[in-house]
Amino acid sequence: MVASARTFSLEDTFLSPQILNPPPTRHALLAFLLTLAAVLHIGAAGWGDLYDGTEGEVAGAAREMVAVGNWLTPTNDDAPLLATPPLTYWLVALSYKAFGVTATAARLPIALAMIGTVALTFLIGERLAGYLRGFAAGLILVCSAGGFLRGRMVAPDAVCAFLICASIYCAVRGYQYQKFRRLWFGVFWLGAGLATLTKGVAAPLLFFGVLLVLAIRFREARLRFRPLFNWANLLLFALIVAPWFFWMEKQFPGFLSRFLRWADTSHGLPRGQFLLLHLAWWFPAIFLILPGLLFAPRKTLRPDEAGFADWLPLTWLLVGLGVAIVLGSERACSTTALAPAFALFAACAWQRTSRPLRAAGITLALIAGLSAVAVVYFRPASFRLPITQLIADAAWVSLRPLCQVAVASLLVSTLAAFFVLRQRAEITLVLALATMVPIGFCLIEGRARLAPFLSLADAAEYLNPRLGRNGEVIYEGSLHSGSSLGFYLGKKFFLLNENPGFFERDAESQRKYLDEHFLLDAWDRSDPLYLIIDADRVAYWRGLITSRVHIYHHITTCGSRVVLSNQL
């Protein structure tokens, strides 16, 4: 009868501190990852305008913080933005103070957060299974479609992902080594508190769920994580989180109860669509490992011998998805915060996948990529559709040269990956993921080309020199759908046919909400008025204005928006 014995890694055989320094290869791989992340995120920070929605809200609110000096209550066009805590607004505002109010400055904190997340993903993977695992996980994170798109959005997601990674790394360090354990666990709660100030209740729910599952599964985790809940750590967390929330409750009575039960699904995705979109955000790595998960799950997952290093990323991933299903995609920690967990899991799964299944994964990723490109390239032309759809078709046609670059990149990278398939798994993975570098730049450029249809930057650029002292801008739509005006427009604007927000109770805040009758009464006055509407609404407003005041001037079209004025 043969007794089984645990296999120790090289690092486990040395006492801390280690006698041997890490090999130069480790430093070179980390430097390569950070350089690549810096080129992709900081180098492309100036591409394209900021979109309406969350980007416009964060950038506009940070601009108002700098201009007004109110750093506690984020506002865009004087409307309080209280669904998300303020840490991301503060970081963007500090970037404005240092570099000026520009789109590049707004994206800089997001880019730095993504670079930090890549570094922490490498370090977590290194702690769990060696620096090669960390390198593979970091590369998967950098070379993912979500990293190029969601990872550069001016939104709380990237900052939250960095803070969650930092807390998880501290938990791993505290779990593995008794020395400085209390210090690492204190930094864990520091990161947890800042993550809560970034994304709200989703962050502590994620941390609690991950720690709970690991404690249930591993006796060592129950023992070693016990100092995490020391009263000093909990007090540190409370001192970080509580002041802002209680200040908001004092300024806006009812804020806390409304924040805890906030269920605004109008801006979020349906849960099923949110889960399916992960196939796109985690492309191509999710397709590379899919054959192994489907046809050799026991070899890939190894449920009978899974240890802490296997359970941590999988628990992080599944608990995060569960929180997203419960809270909704808008309030959850988002795909960006779960991407490091998926990268760690995918790196492990790829190393355990056999060569035939790796070949199948590379082929599947190629098919998925070509299918996505075909959907964009061969998008059928629209006939007899609304004007906004016709304009959108013209924008999609402009993406076709980018599709050709993407196809060439997919084919070259796939052939290279097949050529080295018999080599080490890491070499094959590098070549399989290399396709995302040119494709990623194509995604960024494509997003910039679609900006005129999803941003009001062009309209604001046209109006700013024409407003003068008495000119006013009216936007027909919600503040969320026209939020980029708060960043690009040189003065406050009015909203048409919208209701004030829940916390806009004072008369000054409600004054910017107009109805059609008020606008028509003011349309024939001498003060310049500029009305921004969707192109589909032109016929309605032409008939309404000409029948009432006979002054109708269609002065410009910006993407799918049209600007009307009572001036020649």
Coordinates of C-alpha atoms in Angstrom, one line a residue:
M1 CA 0.0 0.0 0.0
V2 CA 1.4 3.3 -1.1
A3 CA 0.8 6.4 1.0
S4 CA 0.2 9.7 -0.9
A5 CA 2.3 12.7 -0.1
R6 CA 1.9 16.4 -0.8
T7 CA 4.2 17.9 -3.5
F8 CA 5.8 21.1 -2.3
S9 CA 6.7 23.9 -4.6
L10 CA 10.2 25.4 -4.5
E11 CA 8.9 28.4 -2.5
D12 CA 7.4 26.1 0.1
T13 CA 10.8 24.6 0.9
F14 CA 12.3 27.9 2.1
L15 CA 11.6 29.7 5.3
S16 CA 10.4 33.3 5.1
P17 CA 12.3 35.5 4.2
Q18 CA 13.4 33.4 1.1
I19 CA 17.0 32.6 0.8
L20 CA 16.9 32.8 -3.1
N21 CA 15.7 35.8 -4.9
P22 CA 13.1 35.4 -7.7
P23 CA 14.6 34.6 -11.1
P24 CA 15.2 37.4 -13.6
T25 CA 12.6 35.8 -15.9
R26 CA 9.9 36.6 -13.3
H27 CA 10.9 40.3 -13.3
A28 CA 11.0 40.4 -17.1
L29 CA 7.6 38.9 -17.5
L30 CA 6.1 41.3 -14.9
A31 CA 7.8 44.3 -16.7
F32 CA 6.4 43.1 -20.0
L33 CA 2.9 42.9 -18.7
L34 CA 3.0 46.4 -17.1
T35 CA 4.6 47.9 -20.3
L36 CA 1.9 46.3 -22.5
A37 CA -0.9 47.5 -20.1
A38 CA 0.5 51.0 -20.1
V39 CA 0.8 51.2 -23.9
L40 CA -2.8 49.9 -24.3
H41 CA -4.5 52.0 -21.6
I42 CA -2.4 55.2 -21.1
G43 CA -1.3 55.3 -24.8
A44 CA -4.9 55.2 -26.0
A45 CA -6.4 57.4 -23.2
G46 CA -7.0 60.3 -25.7
W47 CA -8.9 58.3 -28.3
G48 CA -12.5 59.3 -28.8
D49 CA -15.1 61.3 -26.9
L50 CA -16.8 60.3 -23.7
Y51 CA -20.1 58.6 -24.1
D52 CA -23.4 59.6 -22.6
G53 CA -24.5 57.5 -19.6
T54 CA -22.1 56.6 -16.8
E55 CA -19.0 58.2 -18.5
G56 CA -20.7 61.6 -18.9
E57 CA -22.0 61.4 -15.3
V58 CA -18.6 60.7 -13.8
A59 CA -16.7 63.1 -15.9
G60 CA -19.3 65.9 -15.6
A61 CA -19.7 65.4 -11.8
A62 CA -15.9 65.5 -11.3
R63 CA -15.8 68.7 -13.4
E64 CA -18.5 70.3 -11.2
M65 CA -16.5 69.2 -8.1
V66 CA -13.5 71.2 -9.3
A67 CA -15.5 74.2 -10.4
V68 CA -17.9 74.5 -7.4
G69 CA -15.7 73.0 -4.7
N70 CA -18.3 70.6 -3.3
W71 CA -16.4 67.4 -3.0
L72 CA -18.9 65.5 -0.9
T73 CA -22.0 65.5 -3.1
P74 CA -21.4 64.5 -6.8
T75 CA -23.6 66.4 -9.1
N76 CA -24.0 66.7 -12.9
D77 CA -25.8 69.8 -14.1
D78 CA -26.6 70.4 -10.4
A79 CA -28.5 67.1 -10.1
P80 CA -27.2 64.9 -7.3
L81 CA -25.7 61.5 -8.4
L82 CA -26.2 59.4 -5.3
A83 CA -26.6 55.9 -6.7
T84 CA -22.8 55.4 -6.6
P85 CA -20.4 56.5 -3.8
P86 CA -17.9 59.3 -4.6
L87 CA -14.4 57.8 -4.7
T88 CA -14.2 57.6 -8.5
Y89 CA -15.5 61.1 -8.8
W90 CA -12.7 62.3 -6.4
L91 CA -10.0 60.5 -8.4
V92 CA -11.1 62.0 -11.7
A93 CA -11.4 65.4 -10.1
L94 CA -7.8 65.2 -8.8
S95 CA -6.7 64.3 -12.3
Y96 CA -8.4 67.4 -13.6
K97 CA -6.6 69.5 -11.0
A98 CA -3.3 68.1 -12.1
F99 CA -3.8 67.9 -15.9
G100 CA -6.8 70.0 -16.8
V101 CA -10.3 69.2 -17.7
T102 CA -9.9 66.9 -20.7
A103 CA -11.2 63.5 -21.8
T104 CA -7.6 62.2 -21.4
A105 CA -7.4 63.4 -17.8
A106 CA -10.7 61.8 -17.1
R107 CA -9.5 58.4 -18.4
L108 CA -6.0 58.6 -16.7
P109 CA -7.2 57.3 -13.2
I110 CA -9.0 54.5 -15.0
A111 CA -5.9 53.6 -16.9
L112 CA -3.7 53.5 -13.8
A113 CA -6.3 51.4 -12.0
M114 CA -6.3 48.9 -14.9
I115 CA -2.4 48.7 -14.8
G116 CA -2.5 48.2 -11.1
T117 CA -5.1 45.4 -11.5
V118 CA -2.9 43.6 -14.0
A119 CA 0.1 43.8 -11.6
L120 CA -2.0 42.5 -8.7
T121 CA -3.4 39.7 -10.8
F122 CA 0.2 38.7 -11.6
L123 CA 1.1 38.8 -7.9
I124 CA -2.0 36.8 -6.8
G125 CA -1.3 34.1 -9.4
E126 CA 2.3 34.0 -8.4
R127 CA 1.3 33.5 -4.7
L128 CA -1.1 30.8 -5.6
A129 CA 0.9 28.7 -8.2
G130 CA 4.1 30.5 -9.3
Y131 CA 5.0 33.4 -11.5
L132 CA 4.2 31.6 -14.7
R133 CA 0.6 31.2 -13.6
G134 CA 0.6 34.9 -12.7
F135 CA 2.0 35.9 -16.1
A136 CA -0.6 33.8 -17.9
A137 CA -3.4 35.3 -15.8
G138 CA -2.1 38.9 -16.3
L139 CA -1.8 38.3 -20.0
I140 CA -5.4 37.0 -20.3
L141 CA -6.6 40.0 -18.4
V142 CA -4.7 42.5 -20.6
C143 CA -5.7 40.7 -23.9
S144 CA -9.4 40.5 -23.4
A145 CA -12.2 42.4 -25.2
G146 CA -13.6 43.6 -21.9
G147 CA -10.2 45.1 -20.9
F148 CA -10.1 47.2 -24.1
L149 CA -13.8 48.4 -23.9
R150 CA -15.1 48.3 -20.3
G151 CA -11.6 48.6 -18.9
R152 CA -11.2 52.1 -20.3
M153 CA -14.7 53.4 -19.5
V154 CA -14.7 56.4 -17.2
A155 CA -16.7 54.6 -14.6
P156 CA -16.3 53.1 -11.0
D157 CA -15.7 49.6 -12.4
A158 CA -11.9 49.7 -13.0
V159 CA -11.2 51.4 -9.7
C160 CA -13.4 48.9 -7.9
A161 CA -11.6 46.0 -9.7
F162 CA -8.2 47.4 -8.5
L163 CA -9.3 47.7 -4.9
I164 CA -10.9 44.2 -4.9
C165 CA -7.7 42.8 -6.3
A166 CA -5.7 44.6 -3.7
S167 CA -7.8 43.2 -0.9
I168 CA -7.7 39.7 -2.2
Y169 CA -4.0 39.9 -2.5
C170 CA -3.7 41.0 1.1
A171 CA -6.0 38.1 2.2
V172 CA -3.8 35.6 0.3
R173 CA -0.6 37.0 1.9
G174 CA -2.2 36.9 5.4
Y175 CA -3.4 33.3 4.7
Q176 CA 0.0 32.1 3.6
Y177 CA 2.3 33.7 6.1
Q178 CA 1.8 34.3 9.8
K179 CA 4.4 37.1 9.9
F180 CA 2.8 40.5 9.4
R181 CA -0.6 38.7 9.1
R182 CA -2.4 41.4 11.2
L183 CA -0.9 44.1 9.0
W184 CA -2.0 42.4 5.7
F185 CA -5.5 41.9 7.1
G186 CA -5.6 45.6 8.1
V187 CA -4.7 46.6 4.6
F188 CA -7.4 44.1 3.4
W189 CA -10.1 46.2 5.3
L190 CA -8.6 49.4 4.0
G191 CA -9.1 48.1 0.4
A192 CA -12.6 46.8 1.3
G193 CA -13.6 50.2 2.7
L194 CA -12.4 52.1 -0.3
A195 CA -14.1 49.5 -2.6
T196 CA -17.3 50.2 -0.8
L197 CA -16.8 53.9 -1.3
T198 CA -16.5 53.1 -5.0
K199 CA -19.3 50.7 -5.8
G200 CA -21.5 50.4 -2.6
V201 CA -22.8 47.3 -0.9
A202 CA -21.7 45.0 -3.7
A203 CA -18.1 45.1 -2.5
P204 CA -18.6 43.9 1.1
L205 CA -21.0 41.3 -0.1
L206 CA -18.4 39.9 -2.5
F207 CA -15.7 39.8 0.2
F208 CA -18.0 38.2 2.7
G209 CA -19.2 35.6 0.3
V210 CA -15.6 34.7 -0.8
L211 CA -14.3 34.4 2.7
L212 CA -17.4 32.4 3.9
V213 CA -17.0 29.8 1.1
L214 CA -13.3 29.4 1.7
A215 CA -13.8 29.1 5.5
I216 CA -16.5 26.4 5.0
R217 CA -14.3 24.5 2.6
F218 CA -10.9 24.7 4.3
R219 CA -10.2 24.3 8.0
E220 CA -6.9 26.3 7.6
A221 CA -8.9 29.2 6.2
R222 CA -11.2 29.2 9.2
L223 CA -8.3 29.4 11.6
R224 CA -6.1 31.8 9.6
F225 CA -8.9 34.2 8.6
R226 CA -10.1 34.6 12.2
P227 CA -7.9 37.7 12.8
L228 CA -9.6 39.4 9.8
F229 CA -12.6 40.1 12.1
N230 CA -10.6 41.8 14.8
W231 CA -12.4 44.8 16.3
A232 CA -9.7 47.1 15.1
N233 CA -10.1 46.0 11.5
L234 CA -13.9 46.4 11.6
L235 CA -13.5 49.8 13.2
L236 CA -11.1 50.8 10.4
F237 CA -13.7 49.7 7.8
A238 CA -16.4 51.7 9.6
L239 CA -14.3 54.8 9.8
I240 CA -13.7 54.7 6.1
V241 CA -17.2 54.0 5.0
A242 CA -19.6 55.6 7.5
P243 CA -18.8 59.3 7.4
W244 CA -19.8 59.9 3.8
F245 CA -23.0 57.8 4.1
F246 CA -24.1 59.6 7.3
W247 CA -23.3 63.0 5.8
M248 CA -25.5 62.1 2.8
E249 CA -28.3 61.0 5.2
K250 CA -28.0 64.3 6.9
Q251 CA -28.1 66.3 3.7
F252 CA -30.8 64.2 2.0
P253 CA -33.1 62.5 4.6
G254 CA -34.1 59.0 3.5
F255 CA -30.8 58.5 1.5
L256 CA -29.6 55.4 3.4
S257 CA -32.9 53.5 3.1
R258 CA -33.1 54.4 -0.5
F259 CA -29.5 53.5 -1.2
L260 CA -29.8 50.1 0.4
R261 CA -32.9 49.2 -1.6
W262 CA -31.9 51.1 -4.8
A263 CA -33.2 48.9 -7.6
D264 CA -32.7 51.2 -10.6
T265 CA -32.7 48.7 -13.5
S266 CA -33.4 51.2 -16.2
H267 CA -29.7 51.7 -16.8
G268 CA -28.6 48.1 -16.2
L269 CA -28.8 45.1 -18.4
P270 CA -31.2 42.2 -18.0
R271 CA -29.6 39.5 -15.9
G272 CA -29.6 36.9 -18.7
Q273 CA -28.1 39.3 -21.2
F274 CA -25.5 40.4 -18.6
L275 CA -24.3 36.8 -18.2
L276 CA -24.2 36.1 -21.9
L277 CA -22.2 39.2 -22.6
H278 CA -19.3 37.6 -20.6
L279 CA -18.7 35.5 -23.7
A280 CA -17.8 38.8 -25.4
W281 CA -16.0 40.5 -22.6
W282 CA -13.8 37.5 -21.8
F283 CA -13.0 36.8 -25.5
P284 CA -10.8 35.0 -26.5
A285 CA -9.7 33.2 -23.4
I286 CA -13.1 31.9 -22.6
F287 CA -13.3 30.1 -25.9
L288 CA -9.7 28.8 -25.5
I289 CA -10.6 26.9 -22.3
L290 CA -14.2 26.0 -23.3
P291 CA -13.4 22.6 -24.9
G292 CA -11.4 21.5 -21.9
L293 CA -14.3 22.5 -19.6
L294 CA -16.8 20.6 -21.7
F295 CA -15.0 17.5 -22.7
A296 CA -12.5 17.0 -19.8
P297 CA -14.0 18.7 -16.8
R298 CA -12.5 16.4 -14.2
K299 CA -9.0 16.9 -15.6
T300 CA -9.4 20.6 -15.9
L301 CA -11.1 21.3 -12.6
R302 CA -9.7 18.3 -10.5
P303 CA -12.5 18.4 -7.9
D304 CA -11.0 15.6 -5.8
E305 CA -7.7 17.4 -5.2
A306 CA -8.6 21.0 -5.6
G307 CA -6.8 23.2 -3.0
F308 CA -7.0 26.7 -1.8
A309 CA -5.3 28.0 -5.0
D310 CA -8.0 26.4 -7.1
W311 CA -10.9 27.4 -5.0
L312 CA -10.0 31.1 -4.6
P313 CA -10.5 32.3 -8.2
L314 CA -13.5 30.1 -8.8
T315 CA -15.2 31.2 -5.6
W316 CA -14.4 34.9 -6.4
L317 CA -15.9 34.4 -9.9
L318 CA -19.0 32.6 -8.8
V319 CA -19.8 34.8 -5.8
G320 CA -19.3 37.9 -8.0
L321 CA -21.8 36.6 -10.6
G322 CA -24.2 35.7 -7.8
V323 CA -24.1 39.2 -6.4
A324 CA -24.6 40.6 -9.9
I325 CA -27.7 38.4 -10.3
V326 CA -29.1 39.5 -7.0
L327 CA -28.4 43.2 -7.2
G328 CA -28.4 43.7 -11.0
S329 CA -25.6 44.5 -13.3
E330 CA -25.6 48.3 -12.6
R331 CA -25.0 47.9 -8.8
A332 CA -22.8 44.8 -8.9
C333 CA -19.0 44.9 -9.0
S334 CA -19.3 44.4 -12.7
T335 CA -17.4 42.4 -15.3
T336 CA -14.2 44.4 -14.8
A337 CA -14.0 43.4 -11.1
L338 CA -14.6 39.7 -11.9
A339 CA -12.1 39.7 -14.9
P340 CA -9.0 39.0 -12.6
A341 CA -10.8 36.0 -11.1
F342 CA -11.7 34.7 -14.5
A343 CA -8.1 35.3 -15.7
L344 CA -6.7 33.3 -12.8
F345 CA -9.1 30.5 -13.4
A346 CA -8.5 30.5 -17.2
A347 CA -4.8 30.4 -16.7
C348 CA -5.1 27.3 -14.5
A349 CA -7.5 25.6 -16.9
W350 CA -5.3 26.3 -19.9
Q351 CA -2.3 24.7 -18.2
R352 CA -4.3 21.5 -17.5
T353 CA -5.9 21.2 -20.9
S354 CA -4.5 18.6 -23.3
R355 CA -3.0 19.6 -26.6
P356 CA -5.9 18.3 -28.7
L357 CA -8.3 20.3 -26.7
R358 CA -6.0 23.4 -26.8
A359 CA -6.1 23.1 -30.6
A360 CA -9.9 22.9 -30.4
G361 CA -10.0 25.9 -28.2
I362 CA -7.8 27.9 -30.6
T363 CA -10.1 26.9 -33.5
L364 CA -13.2 27.8 -31.5
A365 CA -11.8 31.3 -30.6
L366 CA -11.0 31.8 -34.3
I367 CA -14.6 30.9 -35.3
A368 CA -16.1 33.1 -32.6
G369 CA -13.9 36.0 -33.7
L370 CA -14.6 35.7 -37.4
S371 CA -18.4 35.4 -36.6
A372 CA -18.3 38.6 -34.6
V373 CA -16.4 40.4 -37.4
A374 CA -18.9 39.1 -40.0
V375 CA -21.8 40.5 -38.0
V376 CA -20.3 44.0 -38.1
Y377 CA -18.9 43.8 -41.7
F378 CA -22.0 42.3 -43.4
R379 CA -24.6 44.3 -41.4
P380 CA -27.4 44.6 -43.8
A381 CA -28.3 48.0 -45.2
S382 CA -31.5 49.6 -43.9
F383 CA -34.2 50.8 -46.2
R384 CA -37.2 53.0 -45.3
L385 CA -36.2 53.1 -41.7
P386 CA -36.0 56.1 -39.3
I387 CA -33.3 58.6 -39.9
T388 CA -31.3 57.6 -36.8
Q389 CA -31.1 54.0 -38.2
L390 CA -29.8 55.3 -41.6
I391 CA -27.2 57.4 -39.9
A392 CA -26.2 54.4 -37.7
D393 CA -25.8 52.3 -40.9
A394 CA -23.3 54.8 -42.3
A395 CA -21.3 54.6 -39.0
W396 CA -21.2 50.8 -39.2
V397 CA -19.9 51.1 -42.7
S398 CA -16.9 53.1 -41.4
L399 CA -15.9 50.1 -39.3
R400 CA -15.3 47.8 -42.2
P401 CA -11.6 48.7 -42.6
L402 CA -11.1 47.8 -39.0
C403 CA -12.9 44.5 -39.5
Q404 CA -10.3 43.6 -42.2
V405 CA -7.5 44.3 -39.8
A406 CA -9.2 42.1 -37.2
V407 CA -9.6 39.2 -39.6
A408 CA -5.9 39.4 -40.6
S409 CA -4.9 39.4 -37.0
L410 CA -7.0 36.5 -36.1
L411 CA -5.7 34.4 -39.0
V412 CA -2.0 35.2 -38.4
S413 CA -2.2 34.6 -34.6
T414 CA -4.1 31.3 -35.0
L415 CA -1.6 30.0 -37.5
A416 CA 1.3 31.0 -35.2
A417 CA -0.4 29.3 -32.2
F418 CA -0.9 26.1 -34.1
F419 CA 2.8 26.2 -35.2
V420 CA 4.0 26.1 -31.6
L421 CA 1.2 23.9 -30.2
R422 CA 3.7 21.2 -29.2
Q423 CA 5.7 23.8 -27.2
R424 CA 5.0 24.9 -23.6
A425 CA 1.4 25.9 -22.8
E426 CA 2.5 29.5 -21.9
I427 CA 4.1 30.0 -25.4
T428 CA 1.0 28.8 -27.2
L429 CA -1.2 31.0 -25.0
V430 CA 1.0 34.1 -25.7
L431 CA 0.5 33.6 -29.5
A432 CA -3.2 32.8 -29.2
L433 CA -3.7 36.0 -27.2
A434 CA -1.5 38.2 -29.4
T435 CA -4.4 38.6 -31.8
M436 CA -6.1 40.9 -29.3
V437 CA -3.4 43.6 -29.5
P438 CA -4.3 44.8 -33.0
I439 CA -8.0 43.8 -32.4
G440 CA -8.0 45.8 -29.2
F441 CA -6.8 49.0 -31.0
C442 CA -9.5 48.3 -33.6
L443 CA -12.1 48.1 -30.8
I444 CA -10.9 51.4 -29.3
E445 CA -10.9 53.1 -32.7
G446 CA -14.3 51.7 -33.5
R447 CA -15.6 53.0 -30.2
A448 CA -14.2 56.4 -31.1
R449 CA -15.8 56.4 -34.6
L450 CA -19.2 55.6 -33.0
A451 CA -18.9 58.4 -30.5
P452 CA -20.9 61.0 -32.5
F453 CA -23.9 58.8 -32.2
L454 CA -23.5 58.0 -28.5
S455 CA -22.1 61.4 -27.2
L456 CA -23.1 65.0 -27.3
A457 CA -19.4 66.2 -27.6
D458 CA -19.9 67.5 -31.2
A459 CA -23.1 69.3 -30.3
A460 CA -21.4 71.0 -27.3
E461 CA -18.4 71.9 -29.4
Y462 CA -20.7 73.6 -32.0
L463 CA -22.7 75.4 -29.3
N464 CA -20.0 76.7 -26.9
P465 CA -18.8 79.6 -29.1
R466 CA -22.4 80.6 -30.1
L467 CA -24.1 80.7 -26.7
G468 CA -22.8 84.0 -25.5
R469 CA -24.0 85.4 -22.3
N470 CA -27.8 84.9 -22.8
G471 CA -27.9 81.8 -24.8
E472 CA -29.5 78.7 -23.3
V473 CA -29.4 75.0 -24.2
I474 CA -32.4 72.7 -23.8
Y475 CA -32.0 68.9 -24.1
E476 CA -35.0 66.7 -24.8
G477 CA -34.3 63.5 -22.8
S478 CA -33.1 62.3 -19.5
L479 CA -30.0 63.6 -17.8
H480 CA -28.5 60.1 -18.0
S481 CA -29.0 59.9 -21.8
G482 CA -27.4 63.4 -22.3
S483 CA -24.9 63.3 -19.4
S484 CA -21.9 64.2 -21.6
L485 CA -23.3 67.7 -22.0
G486 CA -22.3 68.2 -18.3
F487 CA -18.7 67.6 -19.3
Y488 CA -18.4 69.2 -22.7
L489 CA -20.9 72.2 -22.5
G490 CA -19.6 75.4 -21.2
K491 CA -22.7 76.2 -19.1
K492 CA -25.7 74.6 -17.4
F493 CA -28.5 73.3 -19.6
F494 CA -32.2 72.6 -19.2
L495 CA -34.1 69.3 -19.6
L496 CA -37.3 69.0 -21.5
N497 CA -40.3 66.8 -20.7
E498 CA -38.4 65.2 -17.7
N499 CA -39.3 64.9 -14.0
P500 CA -36.9 66.1 -11.2
G501 CA -35.0 63.4 -9.4
F502 CA -36.0 62.1 -6.0
F503 CA -33.5 64.3 -4.1
E504 CA -34.1 67.5 -6.2
R505 CA -36.7 69.0 -3.9
D506 CA -35.6 72.6 -3.8
A507 CA -37.0 75.1 -6.2
E508 CA -33.6 76.0 -7.7
S509 CA -33.0 72.4 -8.7
Q510 CA -36.4 72.0 -10.2
R511 CA -36.1 75.1 -12.3
K512 CA -34.1 73.4 -15.0
Y513 CA -37.0 71.0 -15.9
L514 CA -39.1 72.5 -18.6
D515 CA -42.2 71.5 -20.5
E516 CA -43.2 72.1 -24.1
H517 CA -45.6 75.0 -23.3
F518 CA -42.9 76.9 -21.4
L519 CA -40.4 76.4 -24.3
L520 CA -42.8 77.5 -27.0
D521 CA -43.7 80.6 -25.0
A522 CA -40.0 81.5 -24.8
W523 CA -39.2 80.5 -28.4
D524 CA -40.1 83.8 -30.0
R525 CA -38.1 86.0 -27.6
S526 CA -34.8 87.6 -28.4
D527 CA -32.6 85.5 -26.2
P528 CA -31.0 82.6 -28.2
L529 CA -32.4 79.2 -27.5
Y530 CA -30.9 75.9 -28.7
L531 CA -32.9 72.7 -28.6
I532 CA -31.2 69.4 -28.9
I533 CA -33.4 66.5 -30.0
D534 CA -33.1 63.1 -31.6
A535 CA -33.3 63.1 -35.4
D536 CA -36.5 61.1 -35.3
R537 CA -38.2 64.0 -33.5
V538 CA -37.6 66.6 -36.2
A539 CA -40.9 66.2 -37.9
Y540 CA -42.8 66.6 -34.6
W541 CA -41.0 69.7 -33.5
R542 CA -41.1 71.3 -37.0
G543 CA -44.9 71.0 -36.9
L544 CA -45.2 72.1 -33.3
I545 CA -43.0 75.2 -33.6
T546 CA -44.2 76.4 -37.0
S547 CA -47.8 76.1 -36.0
R548 CA -47.2 78.1 -32.8
V549 CA -44.5 80.7 -33.4
H550 CA -43.4 80.3 -37.1
I551 CA -39.7 80.5 -36.1
Y552 CA -38.0 77.2 -37.0
H553 CA -34.3 76.9 -37.8
H554 CA -32.5 73.5 -38.2
I555 CA -28.9 74.7 -37.7
T556 CA -26.9 71.5 -37.5
T557 CA -26.9 67.7 -37.2
C558 CA -24.4 65.9 -34.8
G559 CA -24.6 62.2 -35.2
S560 CA -28.1 61.1 -34.5
R561 CA -28.9 64.5 -32.7
V562 CA -30.3 67.6 -34.3
V563 CA -29.9 71.2 -32.9
L564 CA -32.8 73.6 -33.5
S565 CA -32.7 77.3 -32.7
N566 CA -34.9 80.4 -32.6
Q567 CA -32.0 82.4 -34.2
L568 CA -30.7 82.5 -37.8

